[in-house]
């Protein structure tokens, strides 16, 4: 099926309280969010039928809506149940979930106070963001001409649709020049993040990531910080200059879609996919798809994990 057929797929989408046939979930052209970017969304990964960090993603969706002044009409429990229903209804094993909360029609009022607030949750099979070659060799980044705005100019903690315009323009500029993605600097010229992922570098054995003072502090970023500490690495959140990044030994990106993706080059600086990146990819894989050393099945291992950490996964 071509990507153009997105509105004609089989399956179900959860829409405002019920599972509806995929083709029937449509929006009107005069929807407020289509004109002004007034929507928030999430990206979640399904591993072996379970949504990784469902609780954290659901909390962030509700918080993102609040950051831009919208009250999400469904609570956390309802959204989590809806997510599980969508994953089950579409029989997703390894895939991606996209919840969206948006404002319906009333484009003549920018404030959109009287706009109905809608929520939809879709899911589809999607094994890798960049393909397996990217995991082995790393991706190539271009430095974007667009910069992340200061916190006074954008609610950076919100995964808000309107904020993705800069990312979209950056990614287009990068792809047009043959790069995989763009590195965005912030308003100060410090290293910020990629268009849909956080950045880490390894310098002299220390795992470093930029302070989250004008970027989206990703759920994967938090997981990787924890894994790095658990593996015994020194870890620092600090302001990172372009010069420091140039001198890094290893660079990688983290995000729900990207998982842990090594970076092979940024502009004319090149990096190797080193031991620290590989160790973290291994630990992350073990976390999302745990296997026992004795070779016991994934589902047994997942059941154990679920019992130990019920808040980290959901469904299945
Ligand atoms: N930064 C941006 C701009 C993103 O879109 C994402 C993806 N949500 C991330 C960082 C990584 O966040 P997470 O690990 O929660 O997916």
Coordinates of C-alpha atoms and ligand atoms in Angstrom, one line a residue:
X1 CA 0.0 0.0 0.0
X2 CA 1.4 3.4 -0.9
X3 CA 1.8 6.1 1.7
X4 CA -0.8 8.2 -0.2
X5 CA -3.5 5.7 0.8
X6 CA -3.4 6.8 4.5
X7 CA -7.1 7.7 4.4
X8 CA -8.1 4.4 2.8
X9 CA -6.5 1.9 5.1
X10 CA -8.2 -1.0 6.8
X11 CA -8.2 -1.1 10.6
X12 CA -9.6 1.1 13.4
X13 CA -8.9 4.4 15.0
X14 CA -10.1 5.4 18.5
X15 CA -12.0 8.7 18.1
X16 CA -13.7 10.7 20.8
X17 CA -14.6 7.7 22.9
X18 CA -15.1 4.8 20.5
X19 CA -13.3 2.6 18.0
X20 CA -14.3 3.7 14.5
X21 CA -13.3 2.3 11.1
X22 CA -10.0 3.9 10.0
X23 CA -11.6 5.5 6.8
X24 CA -14.4 7.2 8.8
X25 CA -12.2 9.3 11.0
X26 CA -11.9 12.6 9.1
X27 CA -11.6 16.3 10.0
X28 CA -13.2 19.3 8.4
X29 CA -11.0 21.7 6.4
X30 CA -12.0 24.5 8.7
X31 CA -10.7 22.8 11.8
X32 CA -8.9 25.3 14.1
X33 CA -5.8 23.1 14.5
X34 CA -5.3 22.7 10.7
X35 CA -5.0 26.5 10.4
X36 CA -3.1 27.4 13.6
X37 CA -1.2 24.3 14.7
X38 CA -3.3 24.2 17.9
X39 CA -2.9 20.5 18.6
X40 CA -0.8 18.2 20.8
X41 CA 0.3 14.7 20.1
X42 CA 2.3 11.7 21.2
X43 CA 4.5 9.1 19.6
X44 CA 4.6 5.8 21.3
X45 CA 6.3 2.5 20.4
X46 CA 4.8 -1.0 20.7
X47 CA 7.2 -3.8 21.4
X48 CA 5.7 -7.3 21.3
X49 CA 2.2 -5.9 21.6
X50 CA 3.0 -3.7 24.6
X51 CA 3.3 0.1 24.6
X52 CA 6.6 1.2 26.1
X53 CA 6.2 3.8 28.8
X54 CA 2.5 4.2 28.1
X55 CA 2.0 6.0 31.5
X56 CA 4.6 8.6 30.8
X57 CA 3.4 9.3 27.3
X58 CA -0.2 9.6 28.4
X59 CA 0.8 12.0 31.1
X60 CA 2.8 14.1 28.7
X61 CA -0.2 14.3 26.2
X62 CA -2.4 15.7 28.9
X63 CA 0.3 18.0 30.2
X64 CA 1.1 19.2 26.6
X65 CA -2.6 20.1 26.1
X66 CA -2.6 22.0 29.4
X67 CA 0.7 23.9 28.4
X68 CA -1.1 25.3 25.3
X69 CA -4.3 26.1 27.3
X70 CA -6.4 23.1 26.2
X71 CA -8.2 20.8 28.6
X72 CA -7.9 17.2 27.2
X73 CA -11.5 15.9 27.5
X74 CA -10.3 12.3 28.5
X75 CA -8.4 11.4 31.6
X76 CA -5.3 9.3 31.8
X77 CA -7.1 6.0 32.6
X78 CA -9.5 6.5 29.6
X79 CA -6.6 7.4 27.2
X80 CA -4.6 4.4 28.4
X81 CA -7.5 2.0 27.9
X82 CA -8.2 3.5 24.5
X83 CA -4.5 3.1 23.5
X84 CA -4.6 -0.6 24.5
X85 CA -7.9 -1.0 22.6
X86 CA -6.4 0.5 19.4
X87 CA -3.3 -1.7 19.6
X88 CA -5.4 -4.8 20.1
X89 CA -8.0 -3.9 17.4
X90 CA -5.3 -3.4 14.8
X91 CA -3.2 -6.5 16.1
X92 CA -0.1 -4.4 16.3
X93 CA 3.0 -6.3 17.4
X94 CA 5.8 -4.0 16.7
X95 CA 4.6 -0.6 15.8
X96 CA 3.9 3.0 16.6
X97 CA 0.9 4.8 18.3
X98 CA -0.1 8.3 17.5
X99 CA -2.5 10.0 19.9
X100 CA -3.7 13.5 18.8
X101 CA -5.7 16.1 20.7
X102 CA -7.0 18.9 18.5
X103 CA -9.4 21.8 18.2
X104 CA -12.4 21.4 15.8
X105 CA -14.0 24.0 13.7
X106 CA -14.2 27.7 14.4
X107 CA -11.4 29.3 12.5
X108 CA -12.7 32.8 12.8
X109 CA -11.7 32.9 16.5
X110 CA -8.0 32.5 17.0
X111 CA -8.5 31.9 20.7
X112 CA -10.8 29.0 19.8
X113 CA -12.4 29.0 23.2
X114 CA -15.6 27.5 21.9
X115 CA -13.9 24.9 19.6
X116 CA -14.8 21.3 20.4
X117 CA -11.7 19.4 21.7
X118 CA -11.2 16.1 19.9
X119 CA -8.9 13.1 20.6
X120 CA -7.9 10.4 18.2
X121 CA -5.5 7.5 18.6
X122 CA -4.2 5.6 15.6
X123 CA -1.6 2.8 15.5
X124 CA 0.3 1.0 12.7
X125 CA 3.1 -1.5 12.3
X126 CA 6.5 0.3 12.0
X127 CA 9.7 -1.6 12.8
X128 CA 12.5 1.1 12.3
X129 CA 12.7 4.8 11.7
X130 CA 15.8 4.7 9.5
X131 CA 16.3 1.1 8.7
X132 CA 18.8 -1.4 10.1
X133 CA 21.8 0.1 8.2
X134 CA 21.4 3.3 10.3
X135 CA 21.8 1.3 13.5
X136 CA 25.0 -0.2 12.3
X137 CA 26.7 2.7 10.6
X138 CA 24.9 5.8 12.0
X139 CA 23.1 8.6 10.2
X140 CA 24.3 11.9 8.7
X141 CA 23.1 15.3 10.1
X142 CA 23.2 18.7 8.7
X143 CA 23.2 21.8 11.0
X144 CA 19.9 23.5 10.5
X145 CA 19.6 27.2 9.6
X146 CA 16.6 27.3 12.0
X147 CA 17.1 27.6 15.7
X148 CA 15.1 26.4 18.7
X149 CA 13.3 29.5 20.2
X150 CA 13.9 30.7 23.9
X151 CA 11.5 29.3 26.5
X152 CA 9.7 32.6 26.6
X153 CA 8.8 32.2 23.0
X154 CA 7.6 28.6 22.8
X155 CA 6.3 26.0 25.3
X156 CA 9.1 23.6 24.7
X157 CA 7.9 21.1 27.2
X158 CA 4.7 20.6 25.1
X159 CA 4.7 18.2 22.2
X160 CA 2.6 20.7 20.3
X161 CA 1.9 20.5 16.6
X162 CA 2.8 24.2 15.9
X163 CA 6.3 23.8 17.3
X164 CA 7.0 21.2 14.6
X165 CA 7.1 23.8 11.8
X166 CA 10.8 24.5 12.5
X167 CA 11.5 20.8 12.6
X168 CA 9.7 20.2 9.3
X169 CA 11.6 23.0 7.6
X170 CA 14.9 21.8 9.0
X171 CA 14.3 18.2 8.0
X172 CA 13.3 19.3 4.5
X173 CA 16.4 21.4 4.1
X174 CA 18.6 18.4 5.3
X175 CA 16.9 15.8 3.1
X176 CA 17.1 18.1 0.1
X177 CA 20.9 18.1 0.5
X178 CA 21.2 14.3 1.0
X179 CA 21.3 14.2 4.8
X180 CA 19.2 12.0 7.0
X181 CA 18.2 14.6 9.6
X182 CA 19.1 18.1 10.9
X183 CA 20.7 19.1 14.2
X184 CA 19.0 22.2 15.6
X185 CA 21.0 24.7 17.6
X186 CA 19.1 26.9 20.1
X187 CA 18.6 30.6 20.2
X188 CA 22.0 31.0 22.0
X189 CA 23.8 28.9 19.3
X190 CA 24.2 26.0 21.7
X191 CA 23.5 22.4 20.7
X192 CA 19.8 21.6 21.1
X193 CA 18.3 18.5 19.5
X194 CA 17.5 16.8 16.2
X195 CA 14.1 17.4 14.6
X196 CA 12.4 14.6 16.5
X197 CA 15.0 13.3 18.9
X198 CA 17.4 14.3 21.7
X199 CA 21.1 14.4 21.2
X200 CA 23.8 12.7 23.3
X201 CA 27.6 12.8 22.9
X202 CA 30.4 10.8 24.6
X203 CA 33.5 12.7 25.5
X204 CA 36.4 11.1 27.3
X205 CA 34.1 8.3 28.6
X206 CA 31.4 10.7 29.9
X207 CA 27.9 10.6 28.5
X208 CA 26.7 14.2 27.9
X209 CA 23.3 15.6 26.8
X210 CA 22.2 19.2 26.6
X211 CA 20.3 20.7 29.5
X212 CA 16.5 20.6 28.7
X213 CA 15.9 24.3 29.0
X214 CA 14.5 24.9 25.5
X215 CA 14.1 21.4 24.0
X216 CA 11.6 18.6 24.5
X217 CA 13.1 16.5 27.3
X218 CA 12.2 13.1 25.8
X219 CA 11.0 10.0 27.6
X220 CA 13.7 8.0 25.8
X221 CA 16.3 10.6 26.9
X222 CA 15.3 10.0 30.5
X223 CA 15.5 6.2 30.0
X224 CA 18.9 6.5 28.4
X225 CA 20.2 8.7 31.2
X226 CA 19.1 6.0 33.6
X227 CA 20.6 3.2 31.6
X228 CA 23.9 5.0 31.3
X229 CA 24.1 5.5 35.0
X230 CA 23.2 1.9 35.6
X231 CA 26.0 0.8 33.3
X232 CA 28.4 2.8 35.4
X233 CA 29.2 5.7 33.0
X234 CA 29.7 9.2 34.2
X235 CA 26.6 11.2 33.0
X236 CA 26.2 15.0 32.7
X237 CA 23.4 17.3 31.6
X238 CA 25.1 20.5 30.5
X239 CA 25.1 23.2 27.9
X240 CA 26.9 21.9 24.9
X241 CA 28.8 24.1 22.5
X242 CA 29.3 23.3 18.8
X243 CA 33.0 23.2 19.5
X244 CA 32.5 20.6 22.2
X245 CA 30.3 18.5 19.9
X246 CA 33.0 18.6 17.2
X247 CA 35.4 17.1 19.6
X248 CA 33.1 14.3 20.8
X249 CA 34.1 10.6 20.4
X250 CA 30.6 9.3 19.8
X251 CA 27.2 11.0 19.1
X252 CA 23.8 9.4 19.1
X253 CA 20.1 10.4 19.0
X254 CA 17.3 9.2 21.3
X255 CA 13.6 9.2 20.8
X256 CA 10.6 7.0 20.6
X257 CA 10.8 6.7 16.8
X258 CA 14.6 6.9 16.6
X259 CA 15.2 4.6 19.7
X260 CA 19.0 5.0 20.0
X261 CA 20.4 5.9 16.5
X262 CA 24.1 6.5 16.1
X263 CA 25.3 9.6 14.3
X264 CA 28.0 9.1 11.7
X265 CA 28.6 12.8 10.9
X266 CA 27.4 16.3 11.6
X267 CA 28.4 18.6 8.7
X268 CA 32.1 17.8 8.2
X269 CA 32.7 16.3 11.7
X270 CA 32.7 12.5 11.7
X271 CA 32.2 10.1 14.5
X272 CA 32.5 6.4 15.1
X273 CA 29.8 4.1 16.4
X274 CA 31.7 3.4 19.6
X275 CA 31.6 1.1 22.6
X276 CA 29.4 3.3 24.7
X277 CA 26.8 3.8 22.0
X278 CA 26.8 0.0 21.4
X279 CA 26.4 -0.8 25.1
X280 CA 23.5 1.6 25.4
X281 CA 21.8 0.2 22.3
X282 CA 22.2 -3.3 23.8
X283 CA 20.8 -2.2 27.2
X284 CA 17.9 -0.4 25.6
X285 CA 17.1 -3.4 23.5
X286 CA 17.1 -5.6 26.6
X287 CA 14.8 -3.2 28.3
X288 CA 12.2 -3.0 25.6
X289 CA 12.5 -6.7 24.5
X290 CA 13.9 -8.4 27.6
X291 CA 15.3 -11.9 27.2
X292 CA 16.5 -14.2 29.9
X293 CA 20.1 -15.3 29.8
X294 CA 18.8 -18.9 29.7
X295 CA 16.9 -18.2 26.5
X296 CA 13.4 -18.1 27.9
X297 CA 10.8 -16.6 25.6
X298 CA 10.1 -12.9 25.3
X299 CA 6.6 -13.1 26.6
X300 CA 7.7 -14.8 29.8
X301 CA 10.4 -12.2 30.3
X302 CA 7.9 -9.4 29.5
X303 CA 5.5 -10.8 32.0
X304 CA 8.2 -10.7 34.7
X305 CA 9.1 -7.1 33.7
X306 CA 5.4 -6.1 33.8
X307 CA 5.1 -7.5 37.3
X308 CA 8.2 -5.6 38.5
X309 CA 7.5 -2.3 36.8
X310 CA 3.8 -2.1 36.0
X311 CA 4.0 1.6 35.1
X312 CA 6.6 1.2 32.4
X313 CA 4.5 -0.7 29.8
X314 CA 0.9 -1.2 28.9
X315 CA -1.4 -3.6 27.1
X316 CA -0.8 -7.1 26.1
Ligands
LIG1 N1 12.7 16.2 20.7 C1 11.7 16.3 19.8 C2 11.5 17.6 19.1 C3 10.8 15.2 19.5 O1 9.8 15.4 18.6 C4 11.0 14.0 20.2 C5 10.0 12.9 19.9 N2 8.9 12.9 20.7 C6 12.0 13.9 21.1 C7 12.8 15.0 21.3 C8 12.2 12.6 21.9 O2 11.2 12.4 22.8 P1 10.7 11.0 23.2 O3 11.9 10.2 23.6 O4 9.8 11.2 24.3 O5 10.1 10.3 22.0

